[in-house]
PDB file of C-alpha atoms and ligand atoms in Angstrom:
ATOM      1  CA  UNK A 101      -5.423 -72.155  11.157  1.00 38.00           C
ATOM      2  CA  UNK A 102      -5.300 -73.628   7.837  1.00 40.00           C
ATOM      3  CA  UNK A 103      -2.376 -73.520   5.284  1.00 39.00           C
ATOM      4  CA  UNK A 104      -4.208 -71.063   3.272  1.00 44.00           C
ATOM      5  CA  UNK A 105      -4.583 -68.459   6.147  1.00 46.00           C
ATOM      6  CA  UNK A 106      -7.796 -69.385   7.960  1.00 54.00           C
ATOM      7  CA  UNK A 107     -11.132 -68.129   7.865  1.00 56.00           C
ATOM      8  CA  UNK A 108      -9.889 -64.721   7.410  1.00 72.00           C
ATOM      9  CA  UNK A 109      -9.468 -65.275   3.571  1.00 81.00           C
ATOM     10  CA  UNK A 110     -13.136 -66.140   3.131  1.00 82.00           C
ATOM     11  CA  UNK A 111     -14.344 -62.520   3.272  1.00 84.00           C
ATOM     12  CA  UNK A 112     -11.423 -61.523   0.983  1.00 87.00           C
ATOM     13  CA  UNK A 113     -12.321 -64.144  -1.540  1.00 90.00           C
ATOM     14  CA  UNK A 114     -16.028 -63.147  -1.529  1.00 90.00           C
ATOM     15  CA  UNK A 115     -14.773 -59.442  -1.989  1.00 88.00           C
ATOM     16  CA  UNK A 116     -12.640 -60.633  -5.037  1.00 92.00           C
ATOM     17  CA  UNK A 117     -15.674 -62.665  -6.487  1.00 95.00           C
ATOM     18  CA  UNK A 118     -17.886 -59.624  -5.878  1.00 94.00           C
ATOM     19  CA  UNK A 119     -15.777 -57.479  -8.237  1.00 95.00           C
ATOM     20  CA  UNK A 120     -16.032 -60.554 -10.850  1.00 97.00           C
ATOM     21  CA  UNK A 121     -19.679 -60.570 -10.443  1.00 97.00           C
ATOM     22  CA  UNK A 122     -19.999 -56.815 -10.985  1.00 97.00           C
ATOM     23  CA  UNK A 123     -18.040 -57.185 -14.294  1.00 98.00           C
ATOM     24  CA  UNK A 124     -21.067 -59.519 -15.172  1.00 98.00           C
ATOM     25  CA  UNK A 125     -23.456 -56.871 -14.014  1.00 98.00           C
ATOM     26  CA  UNK A 126     -21.751 -54.261 -16.261  1.00 98.00           C
ATOM     27  CA  UNK A 127     -21.834 -56.712 -19.117  1.00 97.00           C
ATOM     28  CA  UNK A 128     -25.734 -57.142 -18.550  1.00 97.00           C
ATOM     29  CA  UNK A 129     -26.118 -53.363 -18.414  1.00 96.00           C
ATOM     30  CA  UNK A 130     -24.270 -53.096 -21.839  1.00 96.00           C
ATOM     31  CA  UNK A 131     -26.237 -55.927 -23.235  1.00 95.00           C
ATOM     32  CA  UNK A 132     -29.650 -54.115 -22.261  1.00 95.00           C
ATOM     33  CA  UNK A 133     -28.410 -50.784 -23.575  1.00 95.00           C
ATOM     34  CA  UNK A 134     -27.075 -52.629 -26.971  1.00 92.00           C
ATOM     35  CA  UNK A 135     -28.703 -52.351 -30.229  1.00 90.00           C
ATOM     36  CA  UNK A 136     -30.088 -55.979 -29.797  1.00 89.00           C
ATOM     37  CA  UNK A 137     -33.768 -56.214 -28.883  1.00 89.00           C
ATOM     38  CA  UNK A 138     -33.655 -56.910 -25.065  1.00 88.00           C
ATOM     39  CA  UNK A 139     -37.267 -58.137 -24.995  1.00 88.00           C
ATOM     40  CA  UNK A 140     -36.627 -60.661 -27.710  1.00 90.00           C
ATOM     41  CA  UNK A 141     -33.216 -61.848 -25.761  1.00 92.00           C
ATOM     42  CA  UNK A 142     -34.863 -62.042 -22.431  1.00 94.00           C
ATOM     43  CA  UNK A 143     -31.881 -59.818 -21.133  1.00 95.00           C
ATOM     44  CA  UNK A 144     -33.656 -58.621 -18.284  1.00 95.00           C
ATOM     45  CA  UNK A 145     -33.925 -62.147 -16.787  1.00 96.00           C
ATOM     46  CA  UNK A 146     -30.326 -62.689 -17.647  1.00 96.00           C
ATOM     47  CA  UNK A 147     -29.305 -59.311 -15.916  1.00 97.00           C
ATOM     48  CA  UNK A 148     -30.800 -60.582 -12.751  1.00 97.00           C
ATOM     49  CA  UNK A 149     -28.116 -63.428 -12.430  1.00 98.00           C
ATOM     50  CA  UNK A 150     -25.058 -61.568 -11.715  1.00 98.00           C
ATOM     51  CA  UNK A 151     -27.069 -58.885  -9.847  1.00 97.00           C
ATOM     52  CA  UNK A 152     -28.572 -61.417  -7.309  1.00 98.00           C
ATOM     53  CA  UNK A 153     -25.255 -62.911  -6.855  1.00 97.00           C
ATOM     54  CA  UNK A 154     -23.398 -59.709  -6.348  1.00 97.00           C
ATOM     55  CA  UNK A 155     -25.835 -58.943  -3.511  1.00 96.00           C
ATOM     56  CA  UNK A 156     -25.460 -62.472  -2.052  1.00 95.00           C
ATOM     57  CA  UNK A 157     -21.613 -62.402  -2.144  1.00 93.00           C
ATOM     58  CA  UNK A 158     -21.743 -58.602  -0.503  1.00 93.00           C
ATOM     59  CA  UNK A 159     -23.648 -60.072   2.556  1.00 92.00           C
ATOM     60  CA  UNK A 160     -21.403 -63.216   2.544  1.00 89.00           C
ATOM     61  CA  UNK A 161     -18.274 -60.774   2.507  1.00 86.00           C
ATOM     62  CA  UNK A 162     -19.762 -59.210   5.467  1.00 88.00           C
ATOM     63  CA  UNK A 163     -20.398 -62.427   7.228  1.00 86.00           C
ATOM     64  CA  UNK A 164     -24.224 -61.970   7.300  1.00 91.00           C
ATOM     65  CA  UNK A 165     -26.332 -65.206   7.272  1.00 92.00           C
ATOM     66  CA  UNK A 166     -23.688 -67.700   8.607  1.00 88.00           C
ATOM     67  CA  UNK A 167     -25.056 -70.793  10.732  1.00 88.00           C
ATOM     68  CA  UNK A 168     -23.142 -73.575  12.046  1.00 87.00           C
ATOM     69  CA  UNK A 169     -23.896 -77.094  11.234  1.00 81.00           C
ATOM     70  CA  UNK A 170     -21.807 -79.801  13.063  1.00 80.00           C
ATOM     71  CA  UNK A 171     -19.257 -77.204  13.978  1.00 82.00           C
ATOM     72  CA  UNK A 172     -18.872 -76.273  10.173  1.00 78.00           C
ATOM     73  CA  UNK A 173     -19.929 -72.798   8.964  1.00 79.00           C
ATOM     74  CA  UNK A 174     -22.543 -72.960   6.417  1.00 81.00           C
ATOM     75  CA  UNK A 175     -23.260 -69.677   4.189  1.00 84.00           C
ATOM     76  CA  UNK A 176     -26.991 -69.258   3.863  1.00 89.00           C
ATOM     77  CA  UNK A 177     -26.777 -66.749   1.047  1.00 93.00           C
ATOM     78  CA  UNK A 178     -24.908 -69.167  -0.990  1.00 92.00           C
ATOM     79  CA  UNK A 179     -28.011 -71.397  -1.152  1.00 90.00           C
ATOM     80  CA  UNK A 180     -30.590 -68.579  -1.599  1.00 94.00           C
ATOM     81  CA  UNK A 181     -28.484 -67.247  -4.240  1.00 96.00           C
ATOM     82  CA  UNK A 182     -28.187 -70.458  -6.055  1.00 97.00           C
ATOM     83  CA  UNK A 183     -32.003 -71.160  -5.368  1.00 97.00           C
ATOM     84  CA  UNK A 184     -32.787 -67.916  -7.387  1.00 97.00           C
ATOM     85  CA  UNK A 185     -30.232 -67.770 -10.008  1.00 98.00           C
ATOM     86  CA  UNK A 186     -29.451 -71.440 -11.005  1.00 98.00           C
ATOM     87  CA  UNK A 187     -33.116 -71.719 -12.309  1.00 98.00           C
ATOM     88  CA  UNK A 188     -32.567 -68.573 -14.226  1.00 98.00           C
ATOM     89  CA  UNK A 189     -29.238 -69.824 -15.572  1.00 98.00           C
ATOM     90  CA  UNK A 190     -30.687 -73.064 -16.963  1.00 98.00           C
ATOM     91  CA  UNK A 191     -34.150 -71.833 -17.756  1.00 98.00           C
ATOM     92  CA  UNK A 192     -32.273 -69.229 -20.030  1.00 98.00           C
ATOM     93  CA  UNK A 193     -30.556 -72.071 -21.858  1.00 98.00           C
ATOM     94  CA  UNK A 194     -34.018 -73.507 -22.685  1.00 98.00           C
ATOM     95  CA  UNK A 195     -35.200 -70.014 -23.878  1.00 97.00           C
ATOM     96  CA  UNK A 196     -32.401 -69.612 -26.230  1.00 97.00           C
ATOM     97  CA  UNK A 197     -32.972 -72.991 -27.778  1.00 97.00           C
ATOM     98  CA  UNK A 198     -36.596 -71.736 -28.415  1.00 96.00           C
ATOM     99  CA  UNK A 199     -38.084 -74.493 -26.199  1.00 98.00           C
ATOM    100  CA  UNK A 200     -41.817 -73.856 -25.217  1.00 98.00           C
ATOM    101  CA  UNK A 201     -42.708 -72.458 -21.751  1.00 97.00           C
ATOM    102  CA  UNK A 202     -43.437 -76.093 -20.261  1.00 98.00           C
ATOM    103  CA  UNK A 203     -39.639 -77.126 -20.901  1.00 98.00           C
ATOM    104  CA  UNK A 204     -38.348 -73.766 -19.618  1.00 98.00           C
ATOM    105  CA  UNK A 205     -40.292 -74.167 -16.353  1.00 98.00           C
ATOM    106  CA  UNK A 206     -39.611 -77.850 -16.286  1.00 98.00           C
ATOM    107  CA  UNK A 207     -35.730 -77.535 -16.352  1.00 98.00           C
ATOM    108  CA  UNK A 208     -35.949 -74.553 -14.041  1.00 98.00           C
ATOM    109  CA  UNK A 209     -38.112 -76.677 -11.539  1.00 98.00           C
ATOM    110  CA  UNK A 210     -35.582 -79.654 -11.847  1.00 98.00           C
ATOM    111  CA  UNK A 211     -32.734 -77.281 -10.912  1.00 98.00           C
ATOM    112  CA  UNK A 212     -34.788 -75.925  -8.028  1.00 98.00           C
ATOM    113  CA  UNK A 213     -35.483 -79.301  -6.611  1.00 98.00           C
ATOM    114  CA  UNK A 214     -31.760 -80.121  -6.881  1.00 98.00           C
ATOM    115  CA  UNK A 215     -30.945 -76.839  -4.684  1.00 97.00           C
ATOM    116  CA  UNK A 216     -33.633 -77.136  -2.276  1.00 97.00           C
ATOM    117  CA  UNK A 217     -32.829 -80.754  -1.442  1.00 97.00           C
ATOM    118  CA  UNK A 218     -29.057 -80.306  -1.625  1.00 95.00           C
ATOM    119  CA  UNK A 219     -29.376 -77.331   0.832  1.00 93.00           C
ATOM    120  CA  UNK A 220     -31.555 -79.363   3.149  1.00 93.00           C
ATOM    121  CA  UNK A 221     -28.683 -82.312   2.899  1.00 93.00           C
ATOM    122  CA  UNK A 222     -26.208 -79.795   3.829  1.00 89.00           C
ATOM    123  CA  UNK A 223     -28.169 -78.592   6.765  1.00 88.00           C
ATOM    124  CA  UNK A 224     -28.740 -82.095   8.080  1.00 90.00           C
ATOM    125  CA  UNK A 225     -26.511 -84.716   9.592  1.00 88.00           C
ATOM    126  CA  UNK A 226     -25.789 -88.450   9.350  1.00 91.00           C
ATOM    127  CA  UNK A 227     -27.595 -90.570   6.782  1.00 95.00           C
ATOM    128  CA  UNK A 228     -30.236 -88.025   6.111  1.00 95.00           C
ATOM    129  CA  UNK A 229     -27.460 -86.085   4.501  1.00 95.00           C
ATOM    130  CA  UNK A 230     -26.667 -88.844   2.092  1.00 97.00           C
ATOM    131  CA  UNK A 231     -30.026 -89.521   1.138  1.00 98.00           C
ATOM    132  CA  UNK A 232     -30.562 -85.751   0.345  1.00 97.00           C
ATOM    133  CA  UNK A 233     -27.494 -85.975  -1.614  1.00 97.00           C
ATOM    134  CA  UNK A 234     -28.813 -88.752  -3.727  1.00 98.00           C
ATOM    135  CA  UNK A 235     -32.027 -87.266  -4.432  1.00 98.00           C
ATOM    136  CA  UNK A 236     -30.341 -83.917  -5.219  1.00 98.00           C
ATOM    137  CA  UNK A 237     -28.278 -85.726  -7.629  1.00 98.00           C
ATOM    138  CA  UNK A 238     -31.153 -87.325  -9.201  1.00 98.00           C
ATOM    139  CA  UNK A 239     -32.502 -83.874  -9.956  1.00 98.00           C
ATOM    140  CA  UNK A 240     -29.234 -82.955 -11.429  1.00 98.00           C
ATOM    141  CA  UNK A 241     -29.216 -86.054 -13.708  1.00 98.00           C
ATOM    142  CA  UNK A 242     -33.021 -84.859 -14.933  1.00 98.00           C
ATOM    143  CA  UNK A 243     -31.717 -81.437 -15.558  1.00 98.00           C
ATOM    144  CA  UNK A 244     -28.677 -82.791 -17.640  1.00 98.00           C
ATOM    145  CA  UNK A 245     -31.034 -85.071 -19.586  1.00 98.00           C
ATOM    146  CA  UNK A 246     -33.543 -82.160 -20.252  1.00 98.00           C
ATOM    147  CA  UNK A 247     -30.281 -80.033 -21.324  1.00 98.00           C
ATOM    148  CA  UNK A 248     -28.652 -82.812 -23.656  1.00 98.00           C
ATOM    149  CA  UNK A 249     -31.835 -84.803 -24.881  1.00 98.00           C
ATOM    150  CA  UNK A 250     -34.676 -82.471 -25.222  1.00 98.00           C
ATOM    151  CA  UNK A 251     -33.519 -78.966 -25.693  1.00 98.00           C
ATOM    152  CA  UNK A 252     -31.467 -79.470 -28.854  1.00 98.00           C
ATOM    153  CA  UNK A 253     -34.437 -80.880 -30.610  1.00 98.00           C
ATOM    154  CA  UNK A 254     -35.978 -77.199 -30.197  1.00 98.00           C
ATOM    155  CA  UNK A 255     -32.826 -75.317 -31.219  1.00 97.00           C
ATOM    156  CA  UNK A 256     -32.930 -77.026 -34.710  1.00 95.00           C
ATOM    157  CA  UNK A 257     -35.811 -74.465 -35.807  1.00 95.00           C
ATOM    158  CA  UNK A 258     -33.327 -71.565 -34.737  1.00 94.00           C
ATOM    159  CA  UNK A 259     -30.102 -71.705 -36.813  1.00 94.00           C
ATOM    160  CA  UNK A 260     -28.912 -68.320 -35.472  1.00 95.00           C
ATOM    161  CA  UNK A 261     -29.101 -69.452 -32.054  1.00 96.00           C
ATOM    162  CA  UNK A 262     -27.231 -72.794 -32.431  1.00 97.00           C
ATOM    163  CA  UNK A 263     -23.692 -71.624 -31.539  1.00 97.00           C
ATOM    164  CA  UNK A 264     -24.903 -69.744 -28.227  1.00 98.00           C
ATOM    165  CA  UNK A 265     -27.148 -72.663 -27.205  1.00 98.00           C
ATOM    166  CA  UNK A 266     -24.095 -74.957 -27.562  1.00 98.00           C
ATOM    167  CA  UNK A 267     -21.859 -72.809 -25.733  1.00 98.00           C
ATOM    168  CA  UNK A 268     -24.260 -72.227 -22.739  1.00 98.00           C
ATOM    169  CA  UNK A 269     -25.378 -75.962 -22.984  1.00 98.00           C
ATOM    170  CA  UNK A 270     -21.833 -77.229 -22.222  1.00 98.00           C
ATOM    171  CA  UNK A 271     -20.956 -74.326 -19.819  1.00 98.00           C
ATOM    172  CA  UNK A 272     -23.822 -75.323 -17.598  1.00 98.00           C
ATOM    173  CA  UNK A 273     -23.573 -79.135 -18.537  1.00 98.00           C
ATOM    174  CA  UNK A 274     -19.814 -79.615 -17.535  1.00 98.00           C
ATOM    175  CA  UNK A 275     -19.091 -76.854 -15.100  1.00 98.00           C
ATOM    176  CA  UNK A 276     -21.778 -77.636 -12.931  1.00 98.00           C
ATOM    177  CA  UNK A 277     -20.755 -81.248 -12.360  1.00 98.00           C
ATOM    178  CA  UNK A 278     -17.871 -79.712 -10.338  1.00 98.00           C
ATOM    179  CA  UNK A 279     -20.398 -78.487  -7.606  1.00 98.00           C
ATOM    180  CA  UNK A 280     -21.561 -82.109  -6.256  1.00 98.00           C
ATOM    181  CA  UNK A 281     -17.953 -83.158  -6.669  1.00 98.00           C
ATOM    182  CA  UNK A 282     -16.643 -80.224  -4.327  1.00 97.00           C
ATOM    183  CA  UNK A 283     -19.751 -80.896  -1.936  1.00 96.00           C
ATOM    184  CA  UNK A 284     -18.697 -84.536  -1.773  1.00 96.00           C
ATOM    185  CA  UNK A 285     -15.166 -83.527  -0.548  1.00 97.00           C
ATOM    186  CA  UNK A 286     -16.218 -80.820   1.721  1.00 93.00           C
ATOM    187  CA  UNK A 287     -17.078 -81.184   5.511  1.00 89.00           C
ATOM    188  CA  UNK A 288     -20.728 -81.612   4.474  1.00 88.00           C
ATOM    189  CA  UNK A 289     -19.516 -84.738   2.611  1.00 92.00           C
ATOM    190  CA  UNK A 290     -16.341 -86.825   3.362  1.00 93.00           C
ATOM    191  CA  UNK A 291     -14.624 -83.874   4.606  1.00 92.00           C
ATOM    192  CA  UNK A 292     -11.403 -84.029   2.646  1.00 96.00           C
ATOM    193  CA  UNK A 293     -11.407 -80.160   1.963  1.00 95.00           C
ATOM    194  CA  UNK A 294     -11.903 -77.702   4.697  1.00 91.00           C
ATOM    195  CA  UNK A 295     -14.691 -75.415   5.141  1.00 86.00           C
ATOM    196  CA  UNK A 296     -12.215 -72.505   4.045  1.00 88.00           C
ATOM    197  CA  UNK A 297     -11.160 -74.688   0.938  1.00 92.00           C
ATOM    198  CA  UNK A 298     -14.525 -75.374  -0.023  1.00 91.00           C
ATOM    199  CA  UNK A 299     -15.825 -71.856   0.248  1.00 88.00           C
ATOM    200  CA  UNK A 300     -12.891 -70.585  -1.848  1.00 92.00           C
ATOM    201  CA  UNK A 301     -13.556 -73.130  -4.423  1.00 96.00           C
ATOM    202  CA  UNK A 302     -17.212 -72.492  -4.720  1.00 95.00           C
ATOM    203  CA  UNK A 303     -16.679 -68.878  -4.802  1.00 94.00           C
ATOM    204  CA  UNK A 304     -14.602 -69.119  -7.824  1.00 95.00           C
ATOM    205  CA  UNK A 305     -16.819 -71.740  -9.670  1.00 97.00           C
ATOM    206  CA  UNK A 306     -19.676 -69.229  -8.885  1.00 97.00           C
ATOM    207  CA  UNK A 307     -18.166 -66.361 -10.769  1.00 97.00           C
ATOM    208  CA  UNK A 308     -17.037 -68.521 -13.639  1.00 98.00           C
ATOM    209  CA  UNK A 309     -20.595 -69.845 -13.872  1.00 98.00           C
ATOM    210  CA  UNK A 310     -21.911 -66.257 -14.054  1.00 98.00           C
ATOM    211  CA  UNK A 311     -19.846 -63.761 -15.493  1.00 98.00           C
ATOM    212  CA  UNK A 312     -18.575 -65.712 -18.631  1.00 98.00           C
ATOM    213  CA  UNK A 313     -22.148 -66.883 -19.153  1.00 98.00           C
ATOM    214  CA  UNK A 314     -23.300 -63.382 -19.337  1.00 98.00           C
ATOM    215  CA  UNK A 315     -20.486 -62.536 -21.722  1.00 98.00           C
ATOM    216  CA  UNK A 316     -21.398 -65.295 -23.906  1.00 98.00           C
ATOM    217  CA  UNK A 317     -24.825 -64.000 -24.441  1.00 97.00           C
ATOM    218  CA  UNK A 318     -23.471 -60.422 -25.117  1.00 96.00           C
ATOM    219  CA  UNK A 319     -21.063 -62.055 -27.780  1.00 96.00           C
ATOM    220  CA  UNK A 320     -23.833 -63.710 -29.485  1.00 96.00           C
ATOM    221  CA  UNK A 321     -26.520 -60.907 -28.814  1.00 95.00           C
ATOM    222  CA  UNK A 322     -27.566 -60.973 -32.567  1.00 92.00           C
ATOM    223  CA  UNK A 323     -28.701 -64.437 -32.172  1.00 93.00           C
ATOM    224  CA  UNK A 324     -32.046 -63.465 -31.347  1.00 90.00           C
ATOM    225  CA  UNK A 325     -32.748 -61.482 -34.442  1.00 80.00           C
ATOM    226  CA  UNK A 326     -34.568 -63.903 -37.135  1.00 66.00           C
ATOM    227  CA  UNK A 327     -32.665 -64.372 -40.177  1.00 49.00           C
ATOM    228  CA  UNK A 328     -34.315 -61.549 -42.111  1.00 46.00           C
ATOM    229  CA  UNK A 329     -34.140 -59.106 -39.035  1.00 45.00           C
ATOM    230  CA  UNK A 330     -32.288 -55.854 -38.965  1.00 45.00           C
ATOM    231  CA  UNK A 331     -30.949 -53.680 -36.293  1.00 43.00           C
TER     232      UNK A 331
HETATM  233  C1  RET B 219     -25.445 -79.704  -4.323  1.00 59.97           C
HETATM  234  C2  RET B 219     -25.300 -80.871  -3.123  1.00 59.97           C
HETATM  235  C3  RET B 219     -26.092 -82.042  -3.440  1.00 59.97           C
HETATM  236  C4  RET B 219     -25.988 -82.634  -4.817  1.00 59.97           C
HETATM  237  C5  RET B 219     -25.928 -81.793  -5.910  1.00 59.97           C
HETATM  238  C6  RET B 219     -25.604 -80.451  -5.788  1.00 59.97           C
HETATM  239  C7  RET B 219     -25.571 -79.392  -6.799  1.00 59.97           C
HETATM  240  C8  RET B 219     -25.493 -78.131  -6.972  1.00 59.97           C
HETATM  241  C9  RET B 219     -25.165 -77.505  -8.291  1.00 59.97           C
HETATM  242  C10 RET B 219     -24.966 -76.196  -7.956  1.00 59.97           C
HETATM  243  C11 RET B 219     -24.730 -75.066  -9.085  1.00 59.97           C
HETATM  244  C12 RET B 219     -24.627 -73.948  -8.816  1.00 59.97           C
HETATM  245  C13 RET B 219     -24.280 -72.651  -9.554  1.00 59.97           C
HETATM  246  C14 RET B 219     -23.971 -71.612  -8.979  1.00 59.97           C
HETATM  247  C15 RET B 219     -23.920 -70.333  -9.676  1.00 59.97           C
HETATM  248  O1  RET B 219     -23.561 -69.468  -9.398  1.00 59.97           O
HETATM  249  C16 RET B 219     -26.490 -78.819  -4.042  1.00 59.97           C
HETATM  250  C17 RET B 219     -23.817 -79.141  -4.350  1.00 59.97           C
HETATM  251  C18 RET B 219     -26.172 -82.217  -7.257  1.00 59.97           C
HETATM  252  C19 RET B 219     -25.118 -78.060  -9.511  1.00 59.97           C
HETATM  253  C20 RET B 219     -24.028 -73.129 -11.060  1.00 59.97           C
END
């Protein structure tokens, strides 16, 4: 039994996070029904993000898809959620920048590589885990390089999108660094933080990574109208 109440707190945390994600679903529905052009804004792709995460958290709250690695519980739906939603999160930043399809797909692929290798690393043990961590972290560096070195060159041509791009770029660029850091401290890494502690920190990070993101787009939904455009 840990100081924060043992494994029982995990489903409770997941239920709380589920509520936070449903707020994100609500914001995306509002966005889809807003005066802004949802095709131009790619809002359907965006709406998928909190929706997929909400389904995953519902399954995790119900203890579905939990496997044991080295005596530690691994929630598989966390990684399935990440595999589907993080390419969307990062690909959408490229879309907001007005980057061509090859960069939208390129940054999404670097992300998918990071999550896939990271998931395998989590499921393995010993030296293989650390090699996997290193490869996954390399993908993360590629992703960050595209985010900060490539995408800004495209947003120059879209002045109305600049503010939203900057907000999303830093939201993804800074917040996501917490994930490998937490992983390193978790039982999958050095084990300073317990399974329960890790599950709780990641759960809150996930909701912060998604619901405010959707809110930022909602706040700047007029960014997708060209300068002479009107609602
Ligand atoms: C892992 C472990 C291996 C090294 C790295 C990782 C990075 C994970 C990231 C996850 C982001 C998740 C988000 C979820 C939103 O709901 C796989 C932890 C680099 C960056 C944003």
